[in-house]
JSON list of C-alpha atoms in Angstrom, two decimals:
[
{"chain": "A", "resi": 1078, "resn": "UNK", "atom": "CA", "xyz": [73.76, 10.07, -78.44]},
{"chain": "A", "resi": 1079, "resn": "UNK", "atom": "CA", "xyz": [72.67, 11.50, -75.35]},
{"chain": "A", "resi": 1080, "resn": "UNK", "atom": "CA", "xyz": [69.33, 10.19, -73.58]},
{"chain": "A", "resi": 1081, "resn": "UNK", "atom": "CA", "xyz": [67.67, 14.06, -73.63]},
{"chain": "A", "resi": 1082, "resn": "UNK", "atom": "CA", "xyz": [68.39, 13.96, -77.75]},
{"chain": "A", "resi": 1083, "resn": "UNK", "atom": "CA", "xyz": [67.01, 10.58, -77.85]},
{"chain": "A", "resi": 1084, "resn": "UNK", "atom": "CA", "xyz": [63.83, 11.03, -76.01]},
{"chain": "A", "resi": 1085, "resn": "UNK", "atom": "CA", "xyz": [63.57, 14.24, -78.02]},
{"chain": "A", "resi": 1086, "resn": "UNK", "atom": "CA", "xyz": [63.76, 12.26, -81.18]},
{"chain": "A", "resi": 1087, "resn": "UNK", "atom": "CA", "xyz": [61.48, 9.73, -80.16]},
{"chain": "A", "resi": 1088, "resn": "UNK", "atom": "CA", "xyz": [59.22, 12.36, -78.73]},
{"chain": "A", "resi": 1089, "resn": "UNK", "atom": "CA", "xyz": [59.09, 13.85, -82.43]},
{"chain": "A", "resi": 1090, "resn": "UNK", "atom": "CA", "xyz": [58.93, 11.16, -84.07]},
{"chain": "A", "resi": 1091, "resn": "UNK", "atom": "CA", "xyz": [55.82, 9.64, -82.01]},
{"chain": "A", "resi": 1092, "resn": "UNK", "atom": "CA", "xyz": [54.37, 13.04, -82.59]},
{"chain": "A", "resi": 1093, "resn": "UNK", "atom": "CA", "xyz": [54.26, 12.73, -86.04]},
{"chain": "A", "resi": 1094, "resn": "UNK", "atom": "CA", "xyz": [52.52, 9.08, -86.60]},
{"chain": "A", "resi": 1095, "resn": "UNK", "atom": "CA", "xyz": [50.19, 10.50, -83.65]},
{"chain": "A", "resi": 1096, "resn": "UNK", "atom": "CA", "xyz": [49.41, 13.48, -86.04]},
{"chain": "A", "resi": 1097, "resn": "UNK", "atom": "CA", "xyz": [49.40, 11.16, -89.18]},
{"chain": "A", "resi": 1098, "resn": "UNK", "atom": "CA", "xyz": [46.57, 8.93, -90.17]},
{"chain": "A", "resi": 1099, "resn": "UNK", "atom": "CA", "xyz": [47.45, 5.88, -91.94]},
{"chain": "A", "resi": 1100, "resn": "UNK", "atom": "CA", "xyz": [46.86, 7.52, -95.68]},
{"chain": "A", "resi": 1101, "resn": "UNK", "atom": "CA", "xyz": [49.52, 10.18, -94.16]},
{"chain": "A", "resi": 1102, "resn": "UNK", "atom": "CA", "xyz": [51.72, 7.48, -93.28]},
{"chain": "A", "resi": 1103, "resn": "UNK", "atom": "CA", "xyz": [51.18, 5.66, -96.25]},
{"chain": "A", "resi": 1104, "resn": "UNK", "atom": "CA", "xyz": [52.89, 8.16, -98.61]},
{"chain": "A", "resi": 1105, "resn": "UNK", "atom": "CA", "xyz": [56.16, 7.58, -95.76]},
{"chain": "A", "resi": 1106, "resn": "UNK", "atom": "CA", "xyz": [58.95, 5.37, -98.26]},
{"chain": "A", "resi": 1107, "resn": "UNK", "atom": "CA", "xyz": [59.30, 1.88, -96.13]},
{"chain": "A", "resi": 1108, "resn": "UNK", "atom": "CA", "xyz": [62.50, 3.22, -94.57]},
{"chain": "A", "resi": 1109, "resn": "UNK", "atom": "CA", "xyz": [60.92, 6.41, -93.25]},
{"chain": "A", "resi": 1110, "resn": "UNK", "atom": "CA", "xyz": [58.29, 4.86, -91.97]},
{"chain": "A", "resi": 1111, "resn": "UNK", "atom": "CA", "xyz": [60.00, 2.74, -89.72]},
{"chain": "A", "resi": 1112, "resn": "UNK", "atom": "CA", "xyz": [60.73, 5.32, -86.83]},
{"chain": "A", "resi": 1113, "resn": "UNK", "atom": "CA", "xyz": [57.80, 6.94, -86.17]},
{"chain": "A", "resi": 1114, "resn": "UNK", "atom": "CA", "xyz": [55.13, 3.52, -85.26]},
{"chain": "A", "resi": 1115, "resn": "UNK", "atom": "CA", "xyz": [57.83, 2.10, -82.74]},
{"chain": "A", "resi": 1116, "resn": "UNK", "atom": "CA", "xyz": [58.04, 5.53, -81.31]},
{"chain": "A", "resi": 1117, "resn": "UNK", "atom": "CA", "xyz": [54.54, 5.99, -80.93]},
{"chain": "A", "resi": 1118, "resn": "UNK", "atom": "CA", "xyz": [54.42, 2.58, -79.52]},
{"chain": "A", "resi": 1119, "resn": "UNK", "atom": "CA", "xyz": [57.43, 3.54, -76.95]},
{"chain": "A", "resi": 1120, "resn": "UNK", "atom": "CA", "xyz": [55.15, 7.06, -75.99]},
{"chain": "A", "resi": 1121, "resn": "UNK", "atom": "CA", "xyz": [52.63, 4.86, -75.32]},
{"chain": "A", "resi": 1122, "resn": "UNK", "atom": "CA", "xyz": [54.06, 2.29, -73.18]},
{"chain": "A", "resi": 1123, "resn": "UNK", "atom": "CA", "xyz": [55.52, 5.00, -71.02]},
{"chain": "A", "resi": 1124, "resn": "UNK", "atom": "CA", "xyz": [52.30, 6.87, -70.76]},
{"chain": "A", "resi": 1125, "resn": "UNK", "atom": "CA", "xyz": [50.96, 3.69, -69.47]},
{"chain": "A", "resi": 1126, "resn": "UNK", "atom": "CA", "xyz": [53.39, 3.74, -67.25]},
{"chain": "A", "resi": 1127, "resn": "UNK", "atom": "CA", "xyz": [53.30, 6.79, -65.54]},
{"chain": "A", "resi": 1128, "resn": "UNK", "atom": "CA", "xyz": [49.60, 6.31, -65.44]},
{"chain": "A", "resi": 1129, "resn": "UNK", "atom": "CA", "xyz": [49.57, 2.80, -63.64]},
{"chain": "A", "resi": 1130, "resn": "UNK", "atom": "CA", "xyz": [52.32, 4.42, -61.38]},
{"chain": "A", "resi": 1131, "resn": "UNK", "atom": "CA", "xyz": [49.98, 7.22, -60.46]},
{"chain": "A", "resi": 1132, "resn": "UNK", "atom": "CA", "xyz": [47.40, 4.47, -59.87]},
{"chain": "A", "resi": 1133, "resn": "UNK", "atom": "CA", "xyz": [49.65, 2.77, -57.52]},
{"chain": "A", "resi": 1134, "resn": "UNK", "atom": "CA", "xyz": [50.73, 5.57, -55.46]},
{"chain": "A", "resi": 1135, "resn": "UNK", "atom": "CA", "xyz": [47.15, 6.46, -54.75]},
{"chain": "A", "resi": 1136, "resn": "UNK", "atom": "CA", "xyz": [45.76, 3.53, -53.91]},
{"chain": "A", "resi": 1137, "resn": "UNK", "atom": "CA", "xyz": [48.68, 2.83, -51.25]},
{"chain": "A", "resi": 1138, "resn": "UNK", "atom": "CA", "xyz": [47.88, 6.32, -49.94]},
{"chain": "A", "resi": 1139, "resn": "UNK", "atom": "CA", "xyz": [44.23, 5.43, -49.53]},
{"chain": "A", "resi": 1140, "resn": "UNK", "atom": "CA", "xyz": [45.29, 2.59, -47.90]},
{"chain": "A", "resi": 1141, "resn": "UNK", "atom": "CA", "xyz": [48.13, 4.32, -45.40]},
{"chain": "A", "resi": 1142, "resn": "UNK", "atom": "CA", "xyz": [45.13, 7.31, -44.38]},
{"chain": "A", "resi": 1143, "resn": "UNK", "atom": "CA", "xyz": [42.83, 4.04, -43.84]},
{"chain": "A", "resi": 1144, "resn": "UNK", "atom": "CA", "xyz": [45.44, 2.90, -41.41]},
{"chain": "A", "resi": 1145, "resn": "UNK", "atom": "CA", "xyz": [46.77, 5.95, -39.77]},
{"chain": "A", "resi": 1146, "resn": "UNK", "atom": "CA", "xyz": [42.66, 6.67, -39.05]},
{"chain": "A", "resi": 1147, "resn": "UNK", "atom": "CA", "xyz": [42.62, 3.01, -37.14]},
{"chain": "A", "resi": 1148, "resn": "UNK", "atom": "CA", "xyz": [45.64, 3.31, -35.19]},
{"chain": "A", "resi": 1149, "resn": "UNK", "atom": "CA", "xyz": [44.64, 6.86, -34.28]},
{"chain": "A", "resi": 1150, "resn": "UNK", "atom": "CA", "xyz": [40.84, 5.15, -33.14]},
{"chain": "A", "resi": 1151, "resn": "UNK", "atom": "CA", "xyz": [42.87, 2.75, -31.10]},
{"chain": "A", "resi": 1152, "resn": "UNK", "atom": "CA", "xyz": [45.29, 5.13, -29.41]},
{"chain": "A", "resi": 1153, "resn": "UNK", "atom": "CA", "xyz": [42.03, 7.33, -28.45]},
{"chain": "A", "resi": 1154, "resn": "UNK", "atom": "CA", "xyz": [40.41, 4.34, -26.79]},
{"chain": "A", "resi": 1155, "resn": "UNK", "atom": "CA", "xyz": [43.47, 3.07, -24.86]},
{"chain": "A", "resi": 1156, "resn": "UNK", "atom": "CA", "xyz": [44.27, 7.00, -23.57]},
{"chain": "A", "resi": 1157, "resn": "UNK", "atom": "CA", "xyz": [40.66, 7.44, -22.75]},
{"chain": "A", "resi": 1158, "resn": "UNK", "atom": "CA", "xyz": [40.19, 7.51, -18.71]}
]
């Protein structure tokens, strides 16, 4: 199985305990039920993911600009006659 079919089955699968409450899930035979919750669980883990990554790459660009703006301070007071 390729990994674009895979996530596409996980994908659907998280989709549908997402959409499902647990009544919904309830009437799922023990078998069936056993893809969808680990999905969702997977959709969430990479959600949280992408969001911490997000996270990260901001705050290192704050921190870059806050650095670039000292060096430039610096540079302006050593060129100054």
């Amino acid at each position: 199985m390729d990994g674009r079919r895979r996530r596409t089955e996980i994908t659907g699968f998280a989709g549908e305990a997402d959409a499902g409450d647990a009544p919904a899930l309830r009437d799922y035979t023990p078998v069936n039920r056993l893809a969808p919750i680990p999905c969702l669980a997977y959709k969430a883990r990479m959600r949280v993911r992408g969001d911490l990554a997000t996270m990260c790459c901001k705050r290192v660009a704050t921190k870059v600009r806050t650095e670039l703006e000292e060096i430039r301070l610096a540079e302006r007071e050593i060129t100054r006659p």
